[in-house]
PDB file of C-alpha atoms and ligand atoms in Angstrom:
ATOM      1  CA  MET A 878       0.117  -0.344  -0.300  1.00 35.00           C
ATOM      2  CA  ASN A 879       1.626   3.539  -0.847  1.00 38.00           C
ATOM      3  CA  ARG A 880       2.466   5.512   2.251  1.00 39.00           C
ATOM      4  CA  THR A 881      -0.143   8.117   0.975  1.00 38.00           C
ATOM      5  CA  ILE A 882      -3.501   5.777   1.363  1.00 38.00           C
ATOM      6  CA  LYS A 883      -1.614   3.854   3.981  1.00 37.00           C
ATOM      7  CA  SER A 884      -1.999   7.469   6.158  1.00 39.00           C
ATOM      8  CA  SER A 885      -5.394   8.266   5.048  1.00 39.00           C
ATOM      9  CA  VAL A 886      -6.614   3.967   5.722  1.00 38.00           C
ATOM     10  CA  LEU A 887      -5.044   4.741   9.231  1.00 40.00           C
ATOM     11  CA  ILE A 888      -6.400   8.353   9.854  1.00 39.00           C
ATOM     12  CA  PHE A 889     -10.135   6.413   8.633  1.00 41.00           C
ATOM     13  CA  CYS A 890      -9.534   3.121  10.671  1.00 40.00           C
ATOM     14  CA  MET A 891      -8.268   5.651  14.168  1.00 42.00           C
ATOM     15  CA  ALA A 892     -12.183   7.526  14.084  1.00 39.00           C
ATOM     16  CA  LEU A 893     -13.527   4.558  12.873  1.00 42.00           C
ATOM     17  CA  CYS A 894     -12.106   2.396  16.157  1.00 44.00           C
ATOM     18  CA  SER A 895     -12.155   5.593  18.797  1.00 43.00           C
ATOM     19  CA  ASN A 896     -15.844   5.078  17.720  1.00 41.00           C
ATOM     20  CA  VAL A 897     -15.873   1.157  18.163  1.00 44.00           C
ATOM     21  CA  LEU A 898     -15.399   2.254  21.637  1.00 44.00           C
ATOM     22  CA  SER A 899     -18.780   3.489  21.641  1.00 42.00           C
ATOM     23  CA  ALA A 900     -20.460   1.766  19.215  1.00 43.00           C
ATOM     24  CA  GLN A 901     -19.441  -1.971  20.027  1.00 58.00           C
ATOM     25  CA  ASN A 902     -20.412  -5.275  19.316  1.00 88.00           C
ATOM     26  CA  GLU A 903     -23.666  -6.500  20.199  1.00 92.00           C
ATOM     27  CA  SER A 904     -21.987 -10.124  21.533  1.00 93.00           C
ATOM     28  CA  TRP A 905     -20.340  -7.541  23.573  1.00 94.00           C
ATOM     29  CA  THR A 906     -23.684  -6.334  25.493  1.00 93.00           C
ATOM     30  CA  ARG A 907     -25.996  -9.528  24.627  1.00 95.00           C
ATOM     31  CA  SER A 908     -26.777 -10.860  28.380  1.00 95.00           C
ATOM     32  CA  TYR A 909     -25.681 -14.283  28.899  1.00 97.00           C
ATOM     33  CA  PRO A 910     -26.868 -16.912  31.535  1.00 98.00           C
ATOM     34  CA  ALA A 911     -23.675 -17.417  34.182  1.00 98.00           C
ATOM     35  CA  VAL A 912     -22.020 -20.690  33.663  1.00 98.00           C
ATOM     36  CA  HIS A 913     -19.959 -23.136  36.016  1.00 98.00           C
ATOM     37  CA  VAL A 914     -16.546 -23.623  34.477  1.00 98.00           C
ATOM     38  CA  ILE A 915     -14.844 -25.825  36.771  1.00 98.00           C
ATOM     39  CA  GLY A 916     -14.308 -25.591  40.248  1.00 98.00           C
ATOM     40  CA  SER A 917     -15.029 -22.322  42.559  1.00 98.00           C
ATOM     41  CA  LEU A 918     -14.660 -20.567  38.172  1.00 98.00           C
ATOM     42  CA  TYR A 919     -17.140 -18.962  36.906  1.00 98.00           C
ATOM     43  CA  SER A 920     -18.332 -16.773  33.781  1.00 98.00           C
ATOM     44  CA  VAL A 921     -20.373 -14.486  34.565  1.00 98.00           C
ATOM     45  CA  GLY A 922     -19.770 -11.935  31.853  1.00 98.00           C
ATOM     46  CA  THR A 923     -21.916 -11.445  28.843  1.00 97.00           C
ATOM     47  CA  TYR A 924     -22.450 -13.552  25.570  1.00 96.00           C
ATOM     48  CA  ASP A 925     -18.651 -12.679  24.039  1.00 96.00           C
ATOM     49  CA  LEU A 926     -16.698 -10.560  26.945  1.00 97.00           C
ATOM     50  CA  SER A 927     -16.045 -13.119  29.558  1.00 98.00           C
ATOM     51  CA  VAL A 928     -15.870 -11.507  33.258  1.00 98.00           C
ATOM     52  CA  PHE A 929     -14.361 -14.599  36.118  1.00 98.00           C
ATOM     53  CA  LEU A 930     -15.715 -15.064  39.399  1.00 98.00           C
ATOM     54  CA  ILE A 931     -14.074 -17.068  41.731  1.00 98.00           C
ATOM     55  CA  THR A 932     -15.224 -17.804  44.863  1.00 98.00           C
ATOM     56  CA  SER A 933     -14.247 -18.582  48.237  1.00 98.00           C
ATOM     57  CA  ASP A 934     -15.941 -18.866  51.732  1.00 98.00           C
ATOM     58  CA  GLU A 935     -14.153 -15.370  53.042  1.00 98.00           C
ATOM     59  CA  GLY A 936     -15.129 -13.624  49.370  1.00 98.00           C
ATOM     60  CA  HIS A 937     -14.823 -13.393  46.058  1.00 98.00           C
ATOM     61  CA  ILE A 938     -11.985 -12.464  42.952  1.00 98.00           C
ATOM     62  CA  LEU A 939     -13.882 -11.312  40.369  1.00 98.00           C
ATOM     63  CA  ILE A 940     -11.107 -11.252  36.856  1.00 98.00           C
ATOM     64  CA  ASN A 941     -12.549  -8.592  33.731  1.00 98.00           C
ATOM     65  CA  THR A 942     -15.867  -6.526  33.802  1.00 97.00           C
ATOM     66  CA  GLY A 943     -18.102  -5.655  30.398  1.00 94.00           C
ATOM     67  CA  LEU A 944     -17.728  -2.694  28.764  1.00 94.00           C
ATOM     68  CA  GLU A 945     -19.926   0.429  30.493  1.00 94.00           C
ATOM     69  CA  GLY A 946     -23.149  -0.181  31.874  1.00 94.00           C
ATOM     70  CA  SER A 947     -22.926  -4.141  32.145  1.00 96.00           C
ATOM     71  CA  THR A 948     -22.711  -4.207  36.430  1.00 97.00           C
ATOM     72  CA  GLU A 949     -26.928  -5.192  36.509  1.00 97.00           C
ATOM     73  CA  GLN A 950     -26.063  -8.378  34.131  1.00 97.00           C
ATOM     74  CA  ILE A 951     -22.482  -9.293  35.682  1.00 98.00           C
ATOM     75  CA  ARG A 952     -24.561  -9.130  39.542  1.00 98.00           C
ATOM     76  CA  GLU A 953     -28.078 -10.995  37.975  1.00 98.00           C
ATOM     77  CA  ASN A 954     -25.778 -13.877  36.999  1.00 98.00           C
ATOM     78  CA  ILE A 955     -23.401 -14.006  40.174  1.00 98.00           C
ATOM     79  CA  GLU A 956     -26.591 -13.736  41.826  1.00 98.00           C
ATOM     80  CA  ALA A 957     -28.228 -16.714  39.545  1.00 98.00           C
ATOM     81  CA  LEU A 958     -25.719 -18.119  40.931  1.00 98.00           C
ATOM     82  CA  GLY A 959     -26.292 -18.131  44.692  1.00 98.00           C
ATOM     83  CA  PHE A 960     -22.916 -15.289  45.362  1.00 98.00           C
ATOM     84  CA  ALA A 961     -23.578 -11.804  46.114  1.00 98.00           C
ATOM     85  CA  LEU A 962     -21.935  -8.734  44.480  1.00 98.00           C
ATOM     86  CA  GLU A 963     -21.266  -7.061  47.682  1.00 98.00           C
ATOM     87  CA  ASP A 964     -18.509 -10.303  48.401  1.00 98.00           C
ATOM     88  CA  VAL A 965     -16.104 -10.101  46.441  1.00 98.00           C
ATOM     89  CA  HIS A 966     -12.370  -9.000  47.539  1.00 98.00           C
ATOM     90  CA  ILE A 967     -10.553  -8.310  44.904  1.00 98.00           C
ATOM     91  CA  LEU A 968     -10.517  -6.824  41.556  1.00 98.00           C
ATOM     92  CA  LEU A 969      -8.445  -8.890  38.899  1.00 98.00           C
ATOM     93  CA  THR A 970      -8.149  -7.838  34.933  1.00 98.00           C
ATOM     94  CA  GLN A 971      -6.417  -9.982  31.801  1.00 98.00           C
ATOM     95  CA  GLN A 972      -6.215  -6.571  30.686  1.00 97.00           C
ATOM     96  CA  ALA A 973      -6.695  -2.924  30.809  1.00 96.00           C
ATOM     97  CA  HIS A 974      -8.945  -2.290  27.769  1.00 95.00           C
ATOM     98  CA  TRP A 975     -12.213  -0.515  27.781  1.00 93.00           C
ATOM     99  CA  ASP A 976     -14.248  -3.550  27.240  1.00 94.00           C
ATOM    100  CA  HIS A 977     -12.882  -5.007  29.755  1.00 96.00           C
ATOM    101  CA  VAL A 978     -12.706  -2.653  32.400  1.00 97.00           C
ATOM    102  CA  ALA A 979     -14.654  -0.214  32.190  1.00 97.00           C
ATOM    103  CA  ALA A 980     -17.791  -0.984  34.606  1.00 97.00           C
ATOM    104  CA  MET A 981     -14.645  -1.612  37.152  1.00 98.00           C
ATOM    105  CA  ALA A 982     -14.784   1.893  38.723  1.00 98.00           C
ATOM    106  CA  GLU A 983     -18.644   1.471  39.118  1.00 98.00           C
ATOM    107  CA  ILE A 984     -18.179  -2.126  40.721  1.00 98.00           C
ATOM    108  CA  LYS A 985     -15.367  -1.346  43.207  1.00 98.00           C
ATOM    109  CA  ALA A 986     -17.627   0.997  44.447  1.00 98.00           C
ATOM    110  CA  ILE A 987     -20.581  -0.830  45.136  1.00 98.00           C
ATOM    111  CA  THR A 988     -18.435  -3.635  46.409  1.00 98.00           C
ATOM    112  CA  GLY A 989     -15.000  -1.492  48.176  1.00 98.00           C
ATOM    113  CA  ALA A 990     -12.703  -4.706  46.728  1.00 98.00           C
ATOM    114  CA  GLU A 991      -9.572  -3.947  45.842  1.00 98.00           C
ATOM    115  CA  MET A 992      -8.019  -3.098  42.442  1.00 98.00           C
ATOM    116  CA  TRP A 993      -4.757  -5.083  42.005  1.00 98.00           C
ATOM    117  CA  ALA A 994      -3.684  -4.626  38.692  1.00 98.00           C
ATOM    118  CA  THR A 995       0.541  -5.523  37.229  1.00 98.00           C
ATOM    119  CA  LYS A 996       2.666  -1.975  36.596  1.00 98.00           C
ATOM    120  CA  ASP A 997       1.646  -1.402  33.071  1.00 98.00           C
ATOM    121  CA  ASP A 998      -2.207  -1.827  33.320  1.00 97.00           C
ATOM    122  CA  ALA A 999      -2.256  -0.232  37.364  1.00 98.00           C
ATOM    123  CA  ARG A1000      -1.247   2.976  35.235  1.00 98.00           C
ATOM    124  CA  VAL A1001      -3.784   2.601  32.161  1.00 97.00           C
ATOM    125  CA  LEU A1002      -6.515   1.589  34.740  1.00 98.00           C
ATOM    126  CA  GLU A1003      -5.735   5.115  37.264  1.00 98.00           C
ATOM    127  CA  ASP A1004      -5.845   6.979  34.000  1.00 97.00           C
ATOM    128  CA  GLY A1005      -8.826   5.590  32.403  1.00 96.00           C
ATOM    129  CA  GLY A1006      -7.347   4.122  28.986  1.00 96.00           C
ATOM    130  CA  PHE A1007      -5.298   7.636  28.796  1.00 94.00           C
ATOM    131  CA  SER A1008      -2.028   6.203  28.388  1.00 94.00           C
ATOM    132  CA  ASP A1009      -3.122   2.563  26.556  1.00 92.00           C
ATOM    133  CA  ALA A1010      -0.107   2.645  23.769  1.00 91.00           C
ATOM    134  CA  HIS A1011      -2.504   1.822  21.249  1.00 90.00           C
ATOM    135  CA  PHE A1012      -5.988   3.378  21.671  1.00 91.00           C
ATOM    136  CA  GLY A1013      -4.786   5.971  24.249  1.00 91.00           C
ATOM    137  CA  GLY A1014      -4.863   9.903  23.804  1.00 90.00           C
ATOM    138  CA  GLU A1015      -8.351   9.747  25.276  1.00 93.00           C
ATOM    139  CA  GLU A1016     -10.116   8.598  28.523  1.00 94.00           C
ATOM    140  CA  THR A1017     -11.447   5.175  27.373  1.00 95.00           C
ATOM    141  CA  PHE A1018     -12.989   4.422  30.305  1.00 96.00           C
ATOM    142  CA  GLU A1019     -13.869   5.975  34.250  1.00 97.00           C
ATOM    143  CA  PRO A1020     -10.127   5.531  35.897  1.00 98.00           C
ATOM    144  CA  LEU A1021      -9.689   3.745  39.362  1.00 98.00           C
ATOM    145  CA  ALA A1022      -7.461   3.374  42.059  1.00 98.00           C
ATOM    146  CA  VAL A1023      -4.872   0.407  42.109  1.00 98.00           C
ATOM    147  CA  GLU A1024      -4.313  -0.996  45.262  1.00 98.00           C
ATOM    148  CA  LYS A1025      -1.598  -3.304  44.867  1.00 98.00           C
ATOM    149  CA  ILE A1026       0.764  -3.739  41.946  1.00 98.00           C
ATOM    150  CA  ILE A1027       1.150  -7.384  41.050  1.00 98.00           C
ATOM    151  CA  VAL A1028       4.098  -9.500  39.735  1.00 98.00           C
ATOM    152  CA  GLN A1029       4.905 -12.491  37.680  1.00 98.00           C
ATOM    153  CA  ASP A1030       4.775 -15.897  39.972  1.00 98.00           C
ATOM    154  CA  ASP A1031       2.659 -13.862  42.437  1.00 98.00           C
ATOM    155  CA  VAL A1032      -0.127 -15.921  43.890  1.00 98.00           C
ATOM    156  CA  ILE A1033      -3.621 -14.218  44.986  1.00 98.00           C
ATOM    157  CA  GLU A1034      -4.421 -15.830  47.950  1.00 98.00           C
ATOM    158  CA  LEU A1035      -7.808 -15.825  49.245  1.00 98.00           C
ATOM    159  CA  GLY A1036      -9.766 -17.585  51.564  1.00 98.00           C
ATOM    160  CA  ASP A1037      -9.006 -21.461  49.640  1.00 97.00           C
ATOM    161  CA  ILE A1038      -7.992 -19.482  46.292  1.00 98.00           C
ATOM    162  CA  ARG A1039      -4.691 -19.950  45.161  1.00 98.00           C
ATOM    163  CA  LEU A1040      -3.899 -18.212  41.649  1.00 98.00           C
ATOM    164  CA  THR A1041      -0.865 -18.035  40.192  1.00 98.00           C
ATOM    165  CA  VAL A1042       0.033 -14.231  37.802  1.00 98.00           C
ATOM    166  CA  HIS A1043       1.674 -14.662  34.716  1.00 98.00           C
ATOM    167  CA  ASP A1044       3.102 -11.731  32.920  1.00 98.00           C
ATOM    168  CA  HIS A1045       1.350 -11.877  29.229  1.00 98.00           C
ATOM    169  CA  PRO A1046       1.957  -9.081  27.887  1.00 98.00           C
ATOM    170  CA  GLY A1047       1.351  -7.157  24.265  1.00 97.00           C
ATOM    171  CA  HIS A1048      -2.193  -7.413  23.809  1.00 96.00           C
ATOM    172  CA  THR A1049      -1.512  -5.123  27.180  1.00 96.00           C
ATOM    173  CA  GLU A1050       1.799  -4.182  28.285  1.00 97.00           C
ATOM    174  CA  GLY A1051       0.221  -4.870  30.941  1.00 97.00           C
ATOM    175  CA  SER A1052      -2.295  -7.696  29.791  1.00 98.00           C
ATOM    176  CA  SER A1053      -1.541 -10.873  32.270  1.00 98.00           C
ATOM    177  CA  SER A1054      -3.018 -14.252  32.630  1.00 98.00           C
ATOM    178  CA  TYR A1055      -4.015 -16.472  36.191  1.00 98.00           C
ATOM    179  CA  SER A1056      -3.433 -19.963  37.104  1.00 98.00           C
ATOM    180  CA  MET A1057      -5.243 -22.499  39.344  1.00 98.00           C
ATOM    181  CA  VAL A1058      -5.174 -26.260  40.337  1.00 98.00           C
ATOM    182  CA  VAL A1059      -8.582 -27.431  40.991  1.00 98.00           C
ATOM    183  CA  GLU A1060      -9.825 -30.530  42.381  1.00 97.00           C
ATOM    184  CA  GLU A1061     -12.920 -32.000  41.523  1.00 95.00           C
ATOM    185  CA  ASN A1062     -13.739 -35.990  41.474  1.00 90.00           C
ATOM    186  CA  GLY A1063     -10.309 -36.586  42.762  1.00 94.00           C
ATOM    187  CA  ARG A1064      -8.469 -35.152  39.431  1.00 97.00           C
ATOM    188  CA  GLU A1065      -6.770 -32.153  40.223  1.00 98.00           C
ATOM    189  CA  TYR A1066      -7.173 -29.395  36.614  1.00 98.00           C
ATOM    190  CA  ASP A1067      -4.460 -27.597  35.542  1.00 98.00           C
ATOM    191  CA  VAL A1068      -6.786 -24.003  34.832  1.00 98.00           C
ATOM    192  CA  LEU A1069      -5.638 -21.390  33.161  1.00 98.00           C
ATOM    193  CA  ILE A1070      -7.680 -17.997  32.501  1.00 98.00           C
ATOM    194  CA  ALA A1071      -5.541 -16.833  29.467  1.00 98.00           C
ATOM    195  CA  ASN A1072      -4.992 -13.757  27.728  1.00 98.00           C
ATOM    196  CA  MET A1073      -4.530 -13.472  24.414  1.00 97.00           C
ATOM    197  CA  GLY A1074      -1.423 -12.554  22.148  1.00 97.00           C
ATOM    198  CA  SER A1075      -4.116 -10.854  19.513  1.00 95.00           C
ATOM    199  CA  VAL A1076      -3.354  -7.942  17.891  1.00 94.00           C
ATOM    200  CA  ASN A1077      -5.252  -5.172  17.110  1.00 93.00           C
ATOM    201  CA  PRO A1078      -6.082  -3.733  14.180  1.00 90.00           C
ATOM    202  CA  GLY A1079      -3.490  -0.973  13.130  1.00 89.00           C
ATOM    203  CA  LYS A1080      -0.419  -1.725  15.884  1.00 92.00           C
ATOM    204  CA  GLN A1081       2.520  -2.046  14.908  1.00 92.00           C
ATOM    205  CA  LEU A1082       5.273  -4.132  16.181  1.00 94.00           C
ATOM    206  CA  ALA A1083       8.081  -4.166  13.840  1.00 89.00           C
ATOM    207  CA  VAL A1084       7.827  -0.729  12.177  1.00 88.00           C
ATOM    208  CA  ASP A1085       7.659   2.324  14.674  1.00 90.00           C
ATOM    209  CA  PRO A1086       5.954  -0.269  17.651  1.00 93.00           C
ATOM    210  CA  THR A1087       3.052   0.707  19.248  1.00 93.00           C
ATOM    211  CA  TYR A1088       5.746   0.824  22.585  1.00 94.00           C
ATOM    212  CA  PRO A1089       9.503  -0.068  22.438  1.00 94.00           C
ATOM    213  CA  GLY A1090       9.605  -3.562  22.497  1.00 96.00           C
ATOM    214  CA  VAL A1091       5.904  -4.811  21.696  1.00 96.00           C
ATOM    215  CA  ALA A1092       6.976  -7.480  19.390  1.00 96.00           C
ATOM    216  CA  ALA A1093       9.203  -9.029  22.316  1.00 97.00           C
ATOM    217  CA  ASP A1094       6.373  -8.809  24.375  1.00 97.00           C
ATOM    218  CA  PHE A1095       4.244 -10.348  21.980  1.00 97.00           C
ATOM    219  CA  ALA A1096       7.149 -13.160  21.514  1.00 97.00           C
ATOM    220  CA  HIS A1097       7.693 -13.889  25.193  1.00 98.00           C
ATOM    221  CA  THR A1098       3.707 -14.595  25.974  1.00 98.00           C
ATOM    222  CA  PHE A1099       3.861 -17.026  22.798  1.00 98.00           C
ATOM    223  CA  THR A1100       6.891 -18.771  24.349  1.00 98.00           C
ATOM    224  CA  ASP A1101       5.722 -18.794  27.861  1.00 98.00           C
ATOM    225  CA  GLN A1102       2.047 -19.817  26.704  1.00 98.00           C
ATOM    226  CA  LYS A1103       3.782 -23.356  24.554  1.00 98.00           C
ATOM    227  CA  THR A1104       4.479 -24.416  28.160  1.00 98.00           C
ATOM    228  CA  PHE A1105       1.668 -24.259  29.757  1.00 97.00           C
ATOM    229  CA  ALA A1106       0.191 -27.754  29.778  1.00 95.00           C
ATOM    230  CA  VAL A1107      -3.698 -27.001  30.332  1.00 98.00           C
ATOM    231  CA  ASP A1108      -6.431 -29.206  31.022  1.00 98.00           C
ATOM    232  CA  VAL A1109      -9.343 -26.421  31.194  1.00 98.00           C
ATOM    233  CA  TRP A1110      -8.969 -22.802  29.755  1.00 98.00           C
ATOM    234  CA  VAL A1111     -10.908 -19.803  29.101  1.00 98.00           C
ATOM    235  CA  ALA A1112     -10.101 -16.455  27.785  1.00 98.00           C
ATOM    236  CA  ALA A1113     -10.749 -12.561  27.718  1.00 97.00           C
ATOM    237  CA  HIS A1114     -13.197 -13.744  24.553  1.00 96.00           C
ATOM    238  CA  ALA A1115     -16.144 -16.274  25.033  1.00 97.00           C
ATOM    239  CA  ILE A1116     -15.037 -16.857  21.329  1.00 96.00           C
ATOM    240  CA  GLN A1117     -11.435 -17.172  21.912  1.00 96.00           C
ATOM    241  CA  TYR A1118     -12.034 -20.513  23.424  1.00 98.00           C
ATOM    242  CA  GLY A1119     -14.918 -21.813  22.159  1.00 97.00           C
ATOM    243  CA  LEU A1120     -17.402 -20.898  24.524  1.00 98.00           C
ATOM    244  CA  HIS A1121     -20.673 -21.185  23.135  1.00 97.00           C
ATOM    245  CA  ASP A1122     -18.972 -24.606  21.172  1.00 97.00           C
ATOM    246  CA  LYS A1123     -18.508 -26.441  24.684  1.00 98.00           C
ATOM    247  CA  TRP A1124     -21.660 -25.522  26.546  1.00 98.00           C
ATOM    248  CA  GLN A1125     -24.773 -24.892  25.948  1.00 97.00           C
ATOM    249  CA  PRO A1126     -27.608 -22.605  28.173  1.00 97.00           C
ATOM    250  CA  GLY A1127     -28.833 -25.051  30.213  1.00 95.00           C
ATOM    251  CA  GLN A1128     -26.167 -27.520  30.425  1.00 97.00           C
ATOM    252  CA  ALA A1129     -25.525 -29.570  33.013  1.00 97.00           C
ATOM    253  CA  TYR A1130     -22.091 -29.147  35.501  1.00 98.00           C
ATOM    254  CA  ASP A1131     -19.531 -31.447  34.741  1.00 98.00           C
ATOM    255  CA  PRO A1132     -15.567 -30.535  35.115  1.00 98.00           C
ATOM    256  CA  ASP A1133     -15.043 -31.836  31.937  1.00 98.00           C
ATOM    257  CA  THR A1134     -16.779 -29.503  29.662  1.00 98.00           C
ATOM    258  CA  PHE A1135     -14.007 -26.977  29.531  1.00 98.00           C
ATOM    259  CA  VAL A1136     -11.092 -29.628  28.993  1.00 98.00           C
ATOM    260  CA  ASP A1137      -9.917 -28.644  25.924  1.00 98.00           C
ATOM    261  CA  PRO A1138      -5.298 -29.019  26.651  1.00 98.00           C
ATOM    262  CA  ALA A1139      -5.280 -29.659  22.256  1.00 98.00           C
ATOM    263  CA  GLY A1140      -7.912 -26.659  21.486  1.00 98.00           C
ATOM    264  CA  TYR A1141      -5.309 -24.517  23.763  1.00 98.00           C
ATOM    265  CA  LEU A1142      -2.413 -25.096  21.870  1.00 98.00           C
ATOM    266  CA  GLU A1143      -3.744 -24.591  19.146  1.00 98.00           C
ATOM    267  CA  ALA A1144      -5.226 -21.546  19.768  1.00 98.00           C
ATOM    268  CA  VAL A1145      -2.005 -19.979  20.794  1.00 98.00           C
ATOM    269  CA  GLU A1146      -0.125 -21.260  17.838  1.00 98.00           C
ATOM    270  CA  SER A1147      -3.004 -19.628  15.679  1.00 97.00           C
ATOM    271  CA  HIS A1148      -2.533 -16.681  17.683  1.00 97.00           C
ATOM    272  CA  GLU A1149       1.342 -16.346  17.317  1.00 98.00           C
ATOM    273  CA  ASN A1150       0.618 -16.946  13.669  1.00 97.00           C
ATOM    274  CA  LEU A1151      -1.324 -14.047  13.097  1.00 96.00           C
ATOM    275  CA  PHE A1152       1.903 -11.755  15.202  1.00 97.00           C
ATOM    276  CA  LEU A1153       4.341 -13.134  13.158  1.00 96.00           C
ATOM    277  CA  GLN A1154       2.106 -12.670   9.975  1.00 95.00           C
ATOM    278  CA  ALA A1155       1.985  -8.867  10.795  1.00 95.00           C
ATOM    279  CA  MET A1156       5.078  -8.634  11.775  1.00 93.00           C
ATOM    280  CA  ALA A1157       6.136  -9.716   8.117  1.00 93.00           C
ATOM    281  CA  ALA A1158       3.250  -7.365   6.704  1.00 92.00           C
ATOM    282  CA  GLU A1159       5.026  -4.596   8.065  1.00 90.00           C
ATOM    283  CA  ARG A1160       8.408  -4.933   6.932  1.00 81.00           C
ATOM    284  CA  ILE A1161       6.839  -5.775   3.510  1.00 73.00           C
ATOM    285  CA  GLU A1162       5.076  -2.765   3.061  1.00 63.00           C
TER     286      GLU A1162
HETATM  287 ZN1   ZN B1246      -8.120  -5.882  24.459  1.00 81.01          ZN
END
């Protein structure tokens, strides 16, 4: 593509993409029932935007929100499971993009929970998305304070929850995954709440990178993610982990429903291939 056309496409895309901030995808707001994934892990988000609840007798952890206005949907799903939103004590995110954190400030105010985040996602949470390397330069969600910075290998403990933090940067500078071991019916399951290394349209990796080191971050994430022995996995978007292929509303709980080690590896490799293609495309332009 020649440079002038490319920059007009880019400007058009930037205008369009900031409209995307409010225009949104219908599947991001469509309500969807709560899903018992495995053990104390539940999905309580919308049709496509994943919100995860991990419960304990001493309070719960909530990972991600949906768009602004998603709080009541999340509350209804949590209550349908017999839990209370007000019992959430720790808030986490997988990536500080508006589609996953825009209701976080409101949920924090309702629950009084602490927000814990990686250093780079904390910066973006605290300035409402302004310093996001790709979508920044404007506030894209209500800012909120972060009480605690989490780092690689931290184990988040609440009641009997033991949730390990994994730095999986690239999609955002501070993107993270979380893992835990769940015991069900005498079997141990390795569970990963994965942040997939997807490359947003318009993101620059190799040439004039969106942020310094972005390509190395993605490469690290794919290398690390391929080392995980995963039984059950879920991700920030339902479509990424095939929620709607694996489970239908009304389906009875079975700890094996989301067992999918091969699908996990395939998904990581397919994201890596898309990343490599995007890198190659920048180099030949
Ligand atoms: Zn994102």
